[in-house]
PDB file of C-alpha atoms and ligand atoms in Angstrom:
ATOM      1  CA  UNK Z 933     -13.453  48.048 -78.284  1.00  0.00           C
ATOM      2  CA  UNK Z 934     -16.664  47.686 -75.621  1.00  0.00           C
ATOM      3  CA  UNK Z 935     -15.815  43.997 -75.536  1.00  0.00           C
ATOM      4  CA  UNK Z 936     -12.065  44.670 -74.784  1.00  0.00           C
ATOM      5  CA  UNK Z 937     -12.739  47.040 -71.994  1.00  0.00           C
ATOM      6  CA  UNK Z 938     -15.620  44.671 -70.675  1.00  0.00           C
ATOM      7  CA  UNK Z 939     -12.773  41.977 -70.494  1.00  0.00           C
ATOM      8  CA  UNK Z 940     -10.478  44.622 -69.010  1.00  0.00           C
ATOM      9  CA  UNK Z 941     -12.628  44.891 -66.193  1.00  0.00           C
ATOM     10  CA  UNK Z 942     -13.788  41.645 -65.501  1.00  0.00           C
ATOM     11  CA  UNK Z 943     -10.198  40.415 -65.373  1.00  0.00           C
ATOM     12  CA  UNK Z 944      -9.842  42.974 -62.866  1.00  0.00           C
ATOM     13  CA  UNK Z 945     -13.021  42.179 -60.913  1.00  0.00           C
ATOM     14  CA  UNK Z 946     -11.151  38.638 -59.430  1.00  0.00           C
ATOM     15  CA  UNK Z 947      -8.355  40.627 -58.326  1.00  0.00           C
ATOM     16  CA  UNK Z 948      -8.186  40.382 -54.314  1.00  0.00           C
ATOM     17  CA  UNK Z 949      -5.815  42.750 -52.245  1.00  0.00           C
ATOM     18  CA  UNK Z 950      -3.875  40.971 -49.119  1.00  0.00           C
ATOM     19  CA  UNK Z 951      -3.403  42.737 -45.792  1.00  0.00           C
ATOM     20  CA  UNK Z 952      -0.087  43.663 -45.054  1.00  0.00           C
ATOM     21  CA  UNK Z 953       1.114  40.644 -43.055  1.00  0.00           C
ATOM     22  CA  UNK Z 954      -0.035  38.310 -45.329  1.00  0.00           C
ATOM     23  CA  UNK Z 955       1.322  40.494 -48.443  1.00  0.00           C
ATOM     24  CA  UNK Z 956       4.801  39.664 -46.465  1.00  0.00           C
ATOM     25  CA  UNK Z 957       4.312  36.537 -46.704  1.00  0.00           C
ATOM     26  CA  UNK Z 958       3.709  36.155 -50.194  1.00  0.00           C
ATOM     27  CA  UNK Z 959       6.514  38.566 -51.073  1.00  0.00           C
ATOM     28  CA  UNK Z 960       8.928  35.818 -48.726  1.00  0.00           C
ATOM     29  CA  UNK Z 961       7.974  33.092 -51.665  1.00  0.00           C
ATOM     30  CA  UNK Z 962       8.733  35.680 -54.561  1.00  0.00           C
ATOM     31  CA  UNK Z 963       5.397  37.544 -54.872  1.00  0.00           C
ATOM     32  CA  UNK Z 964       5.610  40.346 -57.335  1.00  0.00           C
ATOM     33  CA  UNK Z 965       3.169  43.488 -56.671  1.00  0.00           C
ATOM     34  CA  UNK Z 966      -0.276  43.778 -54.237  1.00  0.00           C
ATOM     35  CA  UNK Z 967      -2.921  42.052 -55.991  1.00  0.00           C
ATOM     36  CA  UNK Z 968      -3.481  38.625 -57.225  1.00  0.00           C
ATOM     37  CA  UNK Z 969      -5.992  36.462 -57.981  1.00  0.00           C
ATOM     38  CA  UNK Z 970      -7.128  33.503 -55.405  1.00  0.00           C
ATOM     39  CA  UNK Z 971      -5.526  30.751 -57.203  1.00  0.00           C
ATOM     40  CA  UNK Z 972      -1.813  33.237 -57.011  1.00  0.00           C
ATOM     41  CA  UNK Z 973      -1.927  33.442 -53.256  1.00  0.00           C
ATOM     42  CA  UNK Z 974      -3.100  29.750 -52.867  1.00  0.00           C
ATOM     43  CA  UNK Z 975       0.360  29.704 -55.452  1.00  0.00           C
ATOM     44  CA  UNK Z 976       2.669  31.707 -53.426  1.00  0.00           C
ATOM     45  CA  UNK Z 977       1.519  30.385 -49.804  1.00  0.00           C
ATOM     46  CA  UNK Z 978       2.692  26.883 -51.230  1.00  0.00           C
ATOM     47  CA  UNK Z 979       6.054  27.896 -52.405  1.00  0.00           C
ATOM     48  CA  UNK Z 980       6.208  29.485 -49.186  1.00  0.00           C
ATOM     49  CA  UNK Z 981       5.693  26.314 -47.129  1.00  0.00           C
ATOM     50  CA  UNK Z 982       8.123  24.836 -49.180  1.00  0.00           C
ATOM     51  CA  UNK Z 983      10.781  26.851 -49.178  1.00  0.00           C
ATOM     52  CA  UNK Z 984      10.314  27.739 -45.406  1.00  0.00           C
ATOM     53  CA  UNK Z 985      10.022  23.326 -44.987  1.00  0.00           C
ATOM     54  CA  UNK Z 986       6.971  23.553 -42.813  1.00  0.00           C
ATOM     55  CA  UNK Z 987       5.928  20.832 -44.451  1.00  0.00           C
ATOM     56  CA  UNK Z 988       6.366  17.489 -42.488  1.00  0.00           C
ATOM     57  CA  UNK Z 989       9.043  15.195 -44.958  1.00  0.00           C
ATOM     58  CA  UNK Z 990       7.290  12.128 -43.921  1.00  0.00           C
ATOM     59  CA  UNK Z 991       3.772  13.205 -43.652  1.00  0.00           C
ATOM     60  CA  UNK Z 992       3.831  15.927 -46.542  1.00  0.00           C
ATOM     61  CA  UNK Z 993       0.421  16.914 -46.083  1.00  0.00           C
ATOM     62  CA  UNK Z 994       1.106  18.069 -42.754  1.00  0.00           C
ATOM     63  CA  UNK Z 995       2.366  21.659 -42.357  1.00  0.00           C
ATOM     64  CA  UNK Z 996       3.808  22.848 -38.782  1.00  0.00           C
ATOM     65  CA  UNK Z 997       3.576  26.123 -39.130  1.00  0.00           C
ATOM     66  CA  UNK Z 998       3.820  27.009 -35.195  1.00  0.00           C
ATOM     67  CA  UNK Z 999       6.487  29.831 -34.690  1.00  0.00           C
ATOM     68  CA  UNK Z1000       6.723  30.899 -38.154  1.00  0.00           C
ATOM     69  CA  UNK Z1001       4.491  34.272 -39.693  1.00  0.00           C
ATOM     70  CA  UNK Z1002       1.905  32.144 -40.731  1.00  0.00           C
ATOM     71  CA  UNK Z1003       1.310  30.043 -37.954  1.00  0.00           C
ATOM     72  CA  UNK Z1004       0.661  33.843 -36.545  1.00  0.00           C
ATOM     73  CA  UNK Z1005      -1.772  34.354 -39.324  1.00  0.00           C
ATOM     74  CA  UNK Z1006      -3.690  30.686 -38.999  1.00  0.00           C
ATOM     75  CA  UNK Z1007      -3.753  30.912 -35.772  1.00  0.00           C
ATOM     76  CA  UNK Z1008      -2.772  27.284 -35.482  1.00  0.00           C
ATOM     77  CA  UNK Z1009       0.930  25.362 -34.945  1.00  0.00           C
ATOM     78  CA  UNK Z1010      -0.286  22.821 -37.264  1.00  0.00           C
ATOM     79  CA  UNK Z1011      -2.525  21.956 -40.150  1.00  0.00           C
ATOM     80  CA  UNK Z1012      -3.649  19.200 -42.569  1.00  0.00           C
ATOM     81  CA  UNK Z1013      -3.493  20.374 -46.261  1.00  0.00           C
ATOM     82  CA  UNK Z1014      -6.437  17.751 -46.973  1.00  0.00           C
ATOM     83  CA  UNK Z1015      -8.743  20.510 -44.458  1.00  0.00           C
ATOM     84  CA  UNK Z1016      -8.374  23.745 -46.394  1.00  0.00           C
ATOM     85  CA  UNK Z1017     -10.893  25.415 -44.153  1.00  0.00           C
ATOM     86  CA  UNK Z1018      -8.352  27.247 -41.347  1.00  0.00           C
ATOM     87  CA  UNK Z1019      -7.016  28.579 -44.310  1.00  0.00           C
ATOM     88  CA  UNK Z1020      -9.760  29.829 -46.347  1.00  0.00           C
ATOM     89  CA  UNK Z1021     -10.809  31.416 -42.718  1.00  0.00           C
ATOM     90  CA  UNK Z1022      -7.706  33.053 -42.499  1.00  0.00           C
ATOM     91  CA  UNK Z1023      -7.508  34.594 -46.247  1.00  0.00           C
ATOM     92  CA  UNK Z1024     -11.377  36.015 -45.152  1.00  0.00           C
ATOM     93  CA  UNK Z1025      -9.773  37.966 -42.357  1.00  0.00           C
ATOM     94  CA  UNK Z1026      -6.686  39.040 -44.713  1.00  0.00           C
ATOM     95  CA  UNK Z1027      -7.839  39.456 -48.555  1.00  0.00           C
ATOM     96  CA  UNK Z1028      -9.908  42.684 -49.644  1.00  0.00           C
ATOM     97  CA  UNK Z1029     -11.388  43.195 -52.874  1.00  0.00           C
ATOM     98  CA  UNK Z1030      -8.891  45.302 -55.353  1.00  0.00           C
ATOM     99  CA  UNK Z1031     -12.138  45.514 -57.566  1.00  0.00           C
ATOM    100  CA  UNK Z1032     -12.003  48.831 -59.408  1.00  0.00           C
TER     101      UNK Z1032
HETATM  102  C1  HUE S 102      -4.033  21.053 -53.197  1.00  0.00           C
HETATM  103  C2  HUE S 102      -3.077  22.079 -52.665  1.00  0.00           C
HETATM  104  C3  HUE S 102      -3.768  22.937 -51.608  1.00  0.00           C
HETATM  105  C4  HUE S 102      -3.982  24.269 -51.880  1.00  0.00           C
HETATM  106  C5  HUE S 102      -4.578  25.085 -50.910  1.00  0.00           C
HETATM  107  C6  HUE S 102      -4.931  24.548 -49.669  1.00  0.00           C
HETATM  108 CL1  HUE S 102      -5.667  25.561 -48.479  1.00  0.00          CL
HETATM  109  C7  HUE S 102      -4.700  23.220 -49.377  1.00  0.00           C
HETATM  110  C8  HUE S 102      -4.101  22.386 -50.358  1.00  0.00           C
HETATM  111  N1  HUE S 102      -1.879  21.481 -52.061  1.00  0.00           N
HETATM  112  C9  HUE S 102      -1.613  20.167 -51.890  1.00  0.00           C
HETATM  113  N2  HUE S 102      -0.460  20.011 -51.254  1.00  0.00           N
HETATM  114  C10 HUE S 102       0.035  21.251 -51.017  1.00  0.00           C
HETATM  115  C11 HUE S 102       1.333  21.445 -50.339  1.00  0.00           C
HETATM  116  C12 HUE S 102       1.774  20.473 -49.437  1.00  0.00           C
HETATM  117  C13 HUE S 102       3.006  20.627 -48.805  1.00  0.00           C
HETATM  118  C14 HUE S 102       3.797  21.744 -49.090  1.00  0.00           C
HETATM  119  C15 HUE S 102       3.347  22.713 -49.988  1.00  0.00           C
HETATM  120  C16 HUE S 102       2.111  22.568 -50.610  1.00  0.00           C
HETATM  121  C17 HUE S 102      -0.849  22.197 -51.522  1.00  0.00           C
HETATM  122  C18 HUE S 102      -0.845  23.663 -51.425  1.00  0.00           C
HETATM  123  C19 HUE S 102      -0.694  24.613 -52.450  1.00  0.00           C
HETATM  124  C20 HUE S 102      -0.414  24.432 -53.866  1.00  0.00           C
HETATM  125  O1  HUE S 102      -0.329  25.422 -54.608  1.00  0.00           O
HETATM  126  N3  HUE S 102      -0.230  23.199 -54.310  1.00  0.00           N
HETATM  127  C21 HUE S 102       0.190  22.946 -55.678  1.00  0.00           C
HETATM  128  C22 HUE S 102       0.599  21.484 -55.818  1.00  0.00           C
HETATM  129  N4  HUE S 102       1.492  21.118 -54.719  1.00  0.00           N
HETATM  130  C23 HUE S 102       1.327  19.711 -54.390  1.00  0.00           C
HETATM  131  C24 HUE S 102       2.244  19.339 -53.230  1.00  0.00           C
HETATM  132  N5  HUE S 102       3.654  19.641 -53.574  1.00  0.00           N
HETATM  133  C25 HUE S 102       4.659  19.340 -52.490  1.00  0.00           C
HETATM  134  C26 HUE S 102       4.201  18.422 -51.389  1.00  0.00           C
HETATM  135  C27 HUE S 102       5.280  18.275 -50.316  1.00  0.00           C
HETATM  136  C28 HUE S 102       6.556  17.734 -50.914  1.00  0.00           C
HETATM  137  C29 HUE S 102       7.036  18.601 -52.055  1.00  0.00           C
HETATM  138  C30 HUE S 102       5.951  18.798 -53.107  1.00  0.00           C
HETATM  139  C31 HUE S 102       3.799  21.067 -53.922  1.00  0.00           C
HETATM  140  C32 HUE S 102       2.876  21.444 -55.073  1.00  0.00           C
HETATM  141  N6  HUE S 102      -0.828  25.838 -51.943  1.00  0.00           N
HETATM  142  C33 HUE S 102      -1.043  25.732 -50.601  1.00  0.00           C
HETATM  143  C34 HUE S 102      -1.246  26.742 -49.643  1.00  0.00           C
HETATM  144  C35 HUE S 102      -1.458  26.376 -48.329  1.00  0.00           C
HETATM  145 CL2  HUE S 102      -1.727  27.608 -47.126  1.00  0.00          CL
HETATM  146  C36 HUE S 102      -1.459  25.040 -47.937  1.00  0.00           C
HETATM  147  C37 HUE S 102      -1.257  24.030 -48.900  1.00  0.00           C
HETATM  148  C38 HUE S 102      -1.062  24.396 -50.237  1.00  0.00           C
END
């Protein structure tokens, strides 16, 4: 029905479409396919800190991410997960819209 393809869409419409280096990363932490939504890369760039440790043991909401892809991609060796903003910089430079 209308509604059905309305919903269709608009589900679509918050679909965002990562540049290739950052697409690697997210594939690294088990990313299926090329488009998420916001709150799936914010998903997959976690599990990726994790399971690459880049997070400090001690002080866990440090990540050292010098030397590794996405210290490349920040732009930084280190970052406070407590001061998003780096990051929501760097997913402006490396997230396009997969709207229709
Ligand atoms: C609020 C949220 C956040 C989300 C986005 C941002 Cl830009 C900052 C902060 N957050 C809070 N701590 C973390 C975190 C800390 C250390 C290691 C991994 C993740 C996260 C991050 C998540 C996430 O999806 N978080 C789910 C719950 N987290 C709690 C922390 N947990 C771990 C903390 C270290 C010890 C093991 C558990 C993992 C699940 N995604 C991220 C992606 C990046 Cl580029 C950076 C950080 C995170």
């Amino acid at each position: 029905a209308a509604e059905d393809a309305c919903r269709i869409t608009l589900g679509q419409a918050n679909q965002v479409r990562p540049k290739l280096p950052l697409l690697k990363i997210l594939q690294a932490a088990g990313a299926q396919g090329e488009t998420f939504t916001l709150k799936e890369v914010m998903h997959h760039l976690g599990q990726y800190i994790m399971v690459k440790q880049l997070y400090d043991k001690r002080q866990q909401h440090m990540v050292y991410c010098g030397g590794d892809q996405l210290g490349e991609l920040l732009g930084l060796e280190s970052f406070s997960v407590k001061d998003p903003s780096p990051v929501y910089e760097m997913l402006k430079r490396n997230l396009t819209s997969a709207a229709m």
